[in-house]
């Protein structure tokens, strides 16, 4: 193993890791937004909204994320959507993970005991007041862990934008392989950095989960 | 509706799909009256109680409280407003307490009065203290529900319902989920409410309790009120064969357990 080479190239990898982090963060934000809207739609009183929510989830969970990235980036211009690779990648991955988060959020909300809603409604609270003051505060605590699983998947999923030339970790590894012919070292280095990111994120989520636990 | 009736249920029927849970039930309760509903499991007691505050709306029939029809047919928005309003007058206590686990005892009691009656934090706190004193749990005001015993939880649930100053209280087997030694503390609170002439409808499996606090007892079976009358009559000389059978079995079971 060529340690010297690793020591020479790792600053470039760290720079690329920042792009990966940025992708992950934006994707998480977009995913949580889509997930919240998706969950609201799926649990709505309106049949049409429920249908829209269900369709969203089945499309984005039912096709490879890579295809979704390709459709937006390569297919977009054909229908007048012109995005640079970073924007296309972020949007495609965010909307994709949002479909998974929809189900996570909905699951957490529905796992709150029905008696909670009944007690609140019996006091005279409206559907929305009940959701906001009774159900959501309990559901939020329960969704931290499963959302953590989604975020873990999303971090690894950021590698899917390498083929559209976003200069993130995986792409950078491939670039250096082209010039060094050392795939083992390059992928190992990228992998270690992914692992570090995922480890730290996982710790953060575990910490949040502990803090949010009901006493 | 008659002059004295405080709560009136007329021709109440309820089906879940093809299954008729309530069949043409009529019931009037006067102000300050305490009515017990007894009957075998699955006879529709909870469903009837939950129909009163529209948790399980009737398929047909009417529910009135002080001259206001609870189950009015209204367009969705108006209906929601209407039920949210009338439910403030109907306190309900559940078998499994349903306290909000993310809020302290104080938070449980003050949430609805603050939100729905516009009470200030000070006013709401005073109200919480007052209601807790009534159920004998003043010292638990800042505890979370998970730190309370079952009996304490149920007393807090009663205080929470009372804090809305309801006109009537509905109890659905309030003591069934409790360890036997914790039943009495909850019964005491209910007895105290009886002395204050709170109008109450109590679904219960505790015949002794029903006999000691209730003005009237209804025996339900298979979705109908089979027999009703004062507790002396229902418990000592019921007319209906089904009532006698139920009480005999119930007594045998209660003795068997003891
Ligand atoms: N949401 C529902 N959907 C379908 N069936 C229901 C529903 N709720 C109640 N039932 C049925 O209606 C019948 C009456 O139920 P209910 O809970 O009113 O009985 P109960 O007299 O309170 O019994 P228990 O003493 O066991 O509490 C039961 O057969 C029950 O299975
Ligand atoms: Mg019941």
GROMACS .gro file of C-alpha atoms in nm, chain B:
model
  258
  216UNK     CA    1  -8.705   1.713   2.476
  217UNK     CA    2  -8.852   1.703   2.826
  218UNK     CA    3  -8.808   1.991   3.070
  219UNK     CA    4  -8.587   1.828   3.324
  220UNK     CA    5  -8.367   1.623   3.093
  221UNK     CA    6  -8.010   1.740   3.104
  222UNK     CA    7  -7.877   1.475   2.874
  223UNK     CA    8  -8.107   1.304   2.636
  224UNK     CA    9  -8.024   1.023   2.399
  225UNK     CA   10  -8.297   0.941   2.152
  226UNK     CA   11  -8.324   0.634   1.930
  227UNK     CA   12  -7.950   0.593   1.928
  228UNK     CA   13  -7.823   0.335   1.683
  229UNK     CA   14  -7.469   0.259   1.579
  230UNK     CA   15  -7.319   0.009   1.340
  231UNK     CA   16  -6.963  -0.076   1.258
  232UNK     CA   17  -7.009  -0.200   0.903
  233UNK     CA   18  -7.288  -0.454   0.913
  234UNK     CA   19  -7.249  -0.507   1.286
  235UNK     CA   20  -7.509  -0.328   1.499
  236UNK     CA   21  -7.344  -0.228   1.822
  237UNK     CA   22  -7.623  -0.005   1.954
  238UNK     CA   23  -7.988  -0.063   1.875
  239UNK     CA   24  -8.245   0.206   1.945
  240UNK     CA   25  -8.121   0.326   2.281
  241UNK     CA   26  -8.312   0.592   2.474
  242UNK     CA   27  -8.174   0.749   2.785
  243UNK     CA   28  -8.231   1.066   2.979
  244UNK     CA   29  -8.014   1.188   3.260
  245UNK     CA   30  -8.113   1.475   3.485
  246UNK     CA   31  -7.877   1.737   3.613
  247UNK     CA   32  -7.680   1.601   3.905
  248UNK     CA   33  -7.785   1.247   3.839
  249UNK     CA   34  -7.538   0.963   3.845
  250UNK     CA   35  -7.600   0.677   3.610
  251UNK     CA   36  -7.407   0.353   3.599
  252UNK     CA   37  -7.394   0.139   3.287
  253UNK     CA   38  -7.317  -0.227   3.338
  254UNK     CA   39  -7.321  -0.522   3.106
  255UNK     CA   40  -7.110  -0.796   2.953
  256UNK     CA   41  -6.805  -0.726   2.741
  257UNK     CA   42  -6.896  -0.620   2.391
  258UNK     CA   43  -7.246  -0.509   2.484
  259UNK     CA   44  -7.181  -0.154   2.359
  260UNK     CA   45  -7.123   0.035   2.686
  261UNK     CA   46  -6.811   0.215   2.568
  262UNK     CA   47  -6.963   0.282   2.229
  263UNK     CA   48  -7.265   0.446   2.391
  264UNK     CA   49  -7.045   0.658   2.615
  265UNK     CA   50  -6.824   0.758   2.324
  266UNK     CA   51  -7.131   0.848   2.120
  267UNK     CA   52  -7.219   1.112   2.378
  268UNK     CA   53  -6.912   1.320   2.297
  269UNK     CA   54  -6.893   1.223   1.929
  270UNK     CA   55  -6.581   1.011   1.962
  271UNK     CA   56  -6.785   0.734   1.799
  272UNK     CA   57  -7.065   0.921   1.623
  273UNK     CA   58  -7.403   0.750   1.606
  274UNK     CA   59  -7.531   0.605   1.282
  275UNK     CA   60  -7.873   0.743   1.366
  276UNK     CA   61  -8.047   0.903   1.661
  277UNK     CA   62  -7.981   1.216   1.861
  278UNK     CA   63  -7.773   1.321   2.159
  279UNK     CA   64  -7.870   1.639   2.346
  280UNK     CA   65  -7.698   1.821   2.627
  281UNK     CA   66  -7.883   2.106   2.794
  282UNK     CA   67  -8.092   2.180   2.489
  283UNK     CA   68  -7.801   2.159   2.246
  284UNK     CA   69  -7.783   1.875   2.001
  285UNK     CA   70  -7.435   1.728   2.019
  286UNK     CA   71  -7.446   1.519   1.703
  287UNK     CA   72  -7.575   1.782   1.463
  288UNK     CA   73  -7.525   1.712   1.099
  289UNK     CA   74  -7.320   2.004   0.974
  290UNK     CA   75  -7.072   2.072   0.695
  291UNK     CA   76  -6.725   1.958   0.797
  292UNK     CA   77  -6.579   2.287   0.914
  293UNK     CA   78  -6.885   2.390   1.111
  294UNK     CA   79  -6.914   2.041   1.255
  295UNK     CA   80  -6.554   2.051   1.379
  296UNK     CA   81  -6.612   2.387   1.544
  297UNK     CA   82  -6.933   2.265   1.698
  298UNK     CA   83  -6.790   1.944   1.846
  299UNK     CA   84  -6.481   2.122   1.974
  300UNK     CA   85  -6.715   2.357   2.155
  301UNK     CA   86  -6.953   2.101   2.302
  302UNK     CA   87  -6.675   1.864   2.404
  303UNK     CA   88  -6.546   2.129   2.643
  304UNK     CA   89  -6.861   2.066   2.845
  305UNK     CA   90  -6.820   1.689   2.852
  306UNK     CA   91  -6.534   1.552   3.059
  307UNK     CA   92  -6.417   1.201   2.984
  308UNK     CA   93  -6.201   0.963   3.179
  309UNK     CA   94  -6.055   0.658   3.007
  310UNK     CA   95  -5.959   0.315   3.128
  311UNK     CA   96  -5.595   0.374   3.032
  312UNK     CA   97  -5.576   0.733   3.164
  313UNK     CA   98  -5.430   0.872   2.842
  314UNK     CA   99  -5.221   1.132   3.019
  315UNK     CA  100  -4.984   1.321   2.791
  316UNK     CA  101  -4.645   1.167   2.871
  317UNK     CA  102  -4.441   1.459   2.739
  318UNK     CA  103  -4.604   1.705   2.977
  319UNK     CA  104  -4.587   1.733   3.353
  320UNK     CA  105  -4.898   1.696   3.563
  321UNK     CA  106  -4.930   2.073   3.551
  322UNK     CA  107  -4.891   2.073   3.173
  323UNK     CA  108  -5.151   1.801   3.138
  324UNK     CA  109  -5.405   1.998   3.335
  325UNK     CA  110  -5.335   2.345   3.197
  326UNK     CA  111  -5.293   2.264   2.827
  327UNK     CA  112  -5.657   2.274   2.723
  328UNK     CA  113  -5.775   2.555   2.953
  329UNK     CA  114  -5.493   2.777   2.832
  330UNK     CA  115  -5.547   2.696   2.470
  331UNK     CA  116  -5.924   2.687   2.461
  332UNK     CA  117  -6.034   2.921   2.736
  333UNK     CA  118  -5.759   3.176   2.702
  334UNK     CA  119  -5.642   3.141   3.061
  335UNK     CA  120  -5.316   3.315   3.145
  336UNK     CA  121  -5.031   3.104   3.281
  337UNK     CA  122  -5.104   3.231   3.632
  338UNK     CA  123  -5.472   3.157   3.609
  339UNK     CA  124  -5.406   2.816   3.462
  340UNK     CA  125  -5.153   2.734   3.734
  341UNK     CA  126  -5.402   2.830   4.000
  342UNK     CA  127  -5.661   2.613   3.835
  343UNK     CA  128  -5.419   2.321   3.823
  344UNK     CA  129  -5.335   2.361   4.191
  345UNK     CA  130  -5.702   2.378   4.278
  346UNK     CA  131  -5.795   2.067   4.081
  347UNK     CA  132  -5.496   1.872   4.208
  348UNK     CA  133  -5.579   1.958   4.566
  349UNK     CA  134  -5.922   1.819   4.500
  350UNK     CA  135  -5.786   1.481   4.392
  351UNK     CA  136  -5.525   1.491   4.668
  352UNK     CA  137  -5.215   1.519   4.452
  353UNK     CA  138  -5.090   1.872   4.511
  354UNK     CA  139  -4.734   1.754   4.567
  355UNK     CA  140  -4.717   1.587   4.225
  356UNK     CA  141  -4.773   1.900   4.021
  357UNK     CA  142  -4.429   1.901   3.861
  358UNK     CA  143  -4.394   1.527   3.809
  359UNK     CA  144  -4.415   1.355   3.475
  360UNK     CA  145  -4.689   1.094   3.438
  361UNK     CA  146  -4.434   0.812   3.414
  362UNK     CA  147  -4.344   0.879   3.776
  363UNK     CA  148  -4.698   0.825   3.903
  364UNK     CA  149  -4.881   0.509   4.007
  365UNK     CA  150  -5.187   0.402   3.812
  366UNK     CA  151  -5.422   0.541   4.073
  367UNK     CA  152  -5.239   0.872   4.075
  368UNK     CA  153  -5.247   0.886   3.696
  369UNK     CA  154  -5.619   0.835   3.694
  370UNK     CA  155  -5.670   1.104   3.956
  371UNK     CA  156  -5.466   1.344   3.744
  372UNK     CA  157  -5.676   1.248   3.442
  373UNK     CA  158  -5.987   1.333   3.643
  374UNK     CA  159  -5.833   1.666   3.749
  375UNK     CA  160  -5.748   1.737   3.385
  376UNK     CA  161  -6.107   1.676   3.280
  377UNK     CA  162  -6.245   1.881   3.568
  378UNK     CA  163  -6.022   2.175   3.482
  379UNK     CA  164  -6.242   2.237   3.178
  380UNK     CA  165  -6.536   2.277   3.419
  381UNK     CA  166  -6.751   2.026   3.235
  382UNK     CA  167  -7.125   1.993   3.280
  383UNK     CA  168  -7.106   1.617   3.279
  384UNK     CA  169  -6.837   1.358   3.336
  385UNK     CA  170  -6.815   1.029   3.150
  386UNK     CA  171  -6.614   0.746   3.302
  387UNK     CA  172  -6.526   0.442   3.093
  388UNK     CA  173  -6.407   0.175   3.335
  389UNK     CA  174  -6.190   0.423   3.514
  390UNK     CA  175  -6.060   0.163   3.758
  391UNK     CA  176  -6.038  -0.149   3.540
  392UNK     CA  177  -5.672  -0.108   3.456
  393UNK     CA  178  -5.570  -0.049   3.817
  394UNK     CA  179  -5.416  -0.286   4.068
  395UNK     CA  180  -5.686  -0.373   4.320
  396UNK     CA  181  -5.523  -0.175   4.599
  397UNK     CA  182  -5.533   0.144   4.389
  398UNK     CA  183  -5.900   0.126   4.300
  399UNK     CA  184  -6.025   0.283   4.617
  400UNK     CA  185  -5.840   0.614   4.584
  401UNK     CA  186  -6.001   0.670   4.245
  402UNK     CA  187  -6.342   0.563   4.370
  403UNK     CA  188  -6.309   0.812   4.653
  404UNK     CA  189  -6.252   1.096   4.409
  405UNK     CA  190  -6.557   0.988   4.212
  406UNK     CA  191  -6.763   0.970   4.529
  407UNK     CA  192  -6.656   1.319   4.618
  408UNK     CA  193  -6.774   1.437   4.276
  409UNK     CA  194  -7.103   1.265   4.343
  410UNK     CA  195  -7.140   1.460   4.665
  411UNK     CA  196  -7.083   1.779   4.470
  412UNK     CA  197  -7.370   1.672   4.241
  413UNK     CA  198  -7.164   1.638   3.930
  414UNK     CA  199  -7.371   1.475   3.658
  415UNK     CA  200  -7.196   1.149   3.576
  416UNK     CA  201  -7.234   0.850   3.350
  417UNK     CA  202  -7.017   0.568   3.469
  418UNK     CA  203  -6.940   0.250   3.280
  419UNK     CA  204  -6.818   0.005   3.539
  420UNK     CA  205  -6.765  -0.356   3.634
  421UNK     CA  206  -6.769  -0.272   4.001
  422UNK     CA  207  -7.118  -0.347   4.120
  423UNK     CA  208  -7.056  -0.240   4.480
  424UNK     CA  209  -6.934   0.096   4.368
  425UNK     CA  210  -7.227   0.140   4.130
  426UNK     CA  211  -7.466   0.046   4.408
  427UNK     CA  212  -7.315   0.294   4.650
  428UNK     CA  213  -7.291   0.607   4.436
  429UNK     CA  214  -7.536   0.577   4.150
  430UNK     CA  215  -7.896   0.692   4.133
  431UNK     CA  216  -7.973   0.463   3.845
  432UNK     CA  217  -7.825   0.155   3.687
  433UNK     CA  218  -7.862   0.052   3.324
  434UNK     CA  219  -7.796  -0.303   3.223
  435UNK     CA  220  -7.694  -0.334   2.859
  436UNK     CA  221  -7.663  -0.646   2.653
  437UNK     CA  222  -7.606  -0.685   2.279
  438UNK     CA  223  -7.660  -0.320   2.207
  439UNK     CA  224  -7.984  -0.267   2.393
  440UNK     CA  225  -8.072  -0.144   2.739
  441UNK     CA  226  -8.227  -0.457   2.880
  442UNK     CA  227  -8.328  -0.316   3.214
  443UNK     CA  228  -8.282  -0.001   3.414
  444UNK     CA  229  -8.378   0.121   3.756
  445UNK     CA  230  -8.247   0.221   4.096
  446UNK     CA  231  -7.950   0.014   4.214
  447UNK     CA  232  -8.153  -0.164   4.485
  448UNK     CA  233  -8.386  -0.300   4.222
  449UNK     CA  234  -8.129  -0.387   3.958
  450UNK     CA  235  -7.888  -0.553   4.197
  451UNK     CA  236  -8.133  -0.717   4.436
  452UNK     CA  237  -8.444  -0.797   4.240
  453UNK     CA  238  -8.382  -0.762   3.868
  454UNK     CA  239  -8.679  -0.856   3.655
  455UNK     CA  240  -8.502  -0.965   3.345
  456UNK     CA  241  -8.351  -1.310   3.307
  457UNK     CA  242  -8.046  -1.172   3.125
  458UNK     CA  243  -7.976  -0.924   3.403
  459UNK     CA  244  -7.999  -1.200   3.664
  460UNK     CA  245  -7.765  -1.423   3.463
  461UNK     CA  246  -7.513  -1.149   3.417
  462UNK     CA  247  -7.512  -1.055   3.784
  463UNK     CA  248  -7.489  -1.415   3.894
  464UNK     CA  249  -7.192  -1.481   3.667
  465UNK     CA  250  -7.031  -1.158   3.765
  466UNK     CA  251  -7.070  -1.232   4.133
  467UNK     CA  252  -6.931  -1.581   4.090
  468UNK     CA  253  -6.629  -1.442   3.909
  469UNK     CA  254  -6.573  -1.170   4.163
  470UNK     CA  255  -6.588  -1.423   4.446
  471UNK     CA  256  -6.368  -1.662   4.256
  472UNK     CA  257  -6.104  -1.396   4.227
  473UNK     CA  258  -6.120  -1.286   4.588
   0.00000   0.00000   0.00000
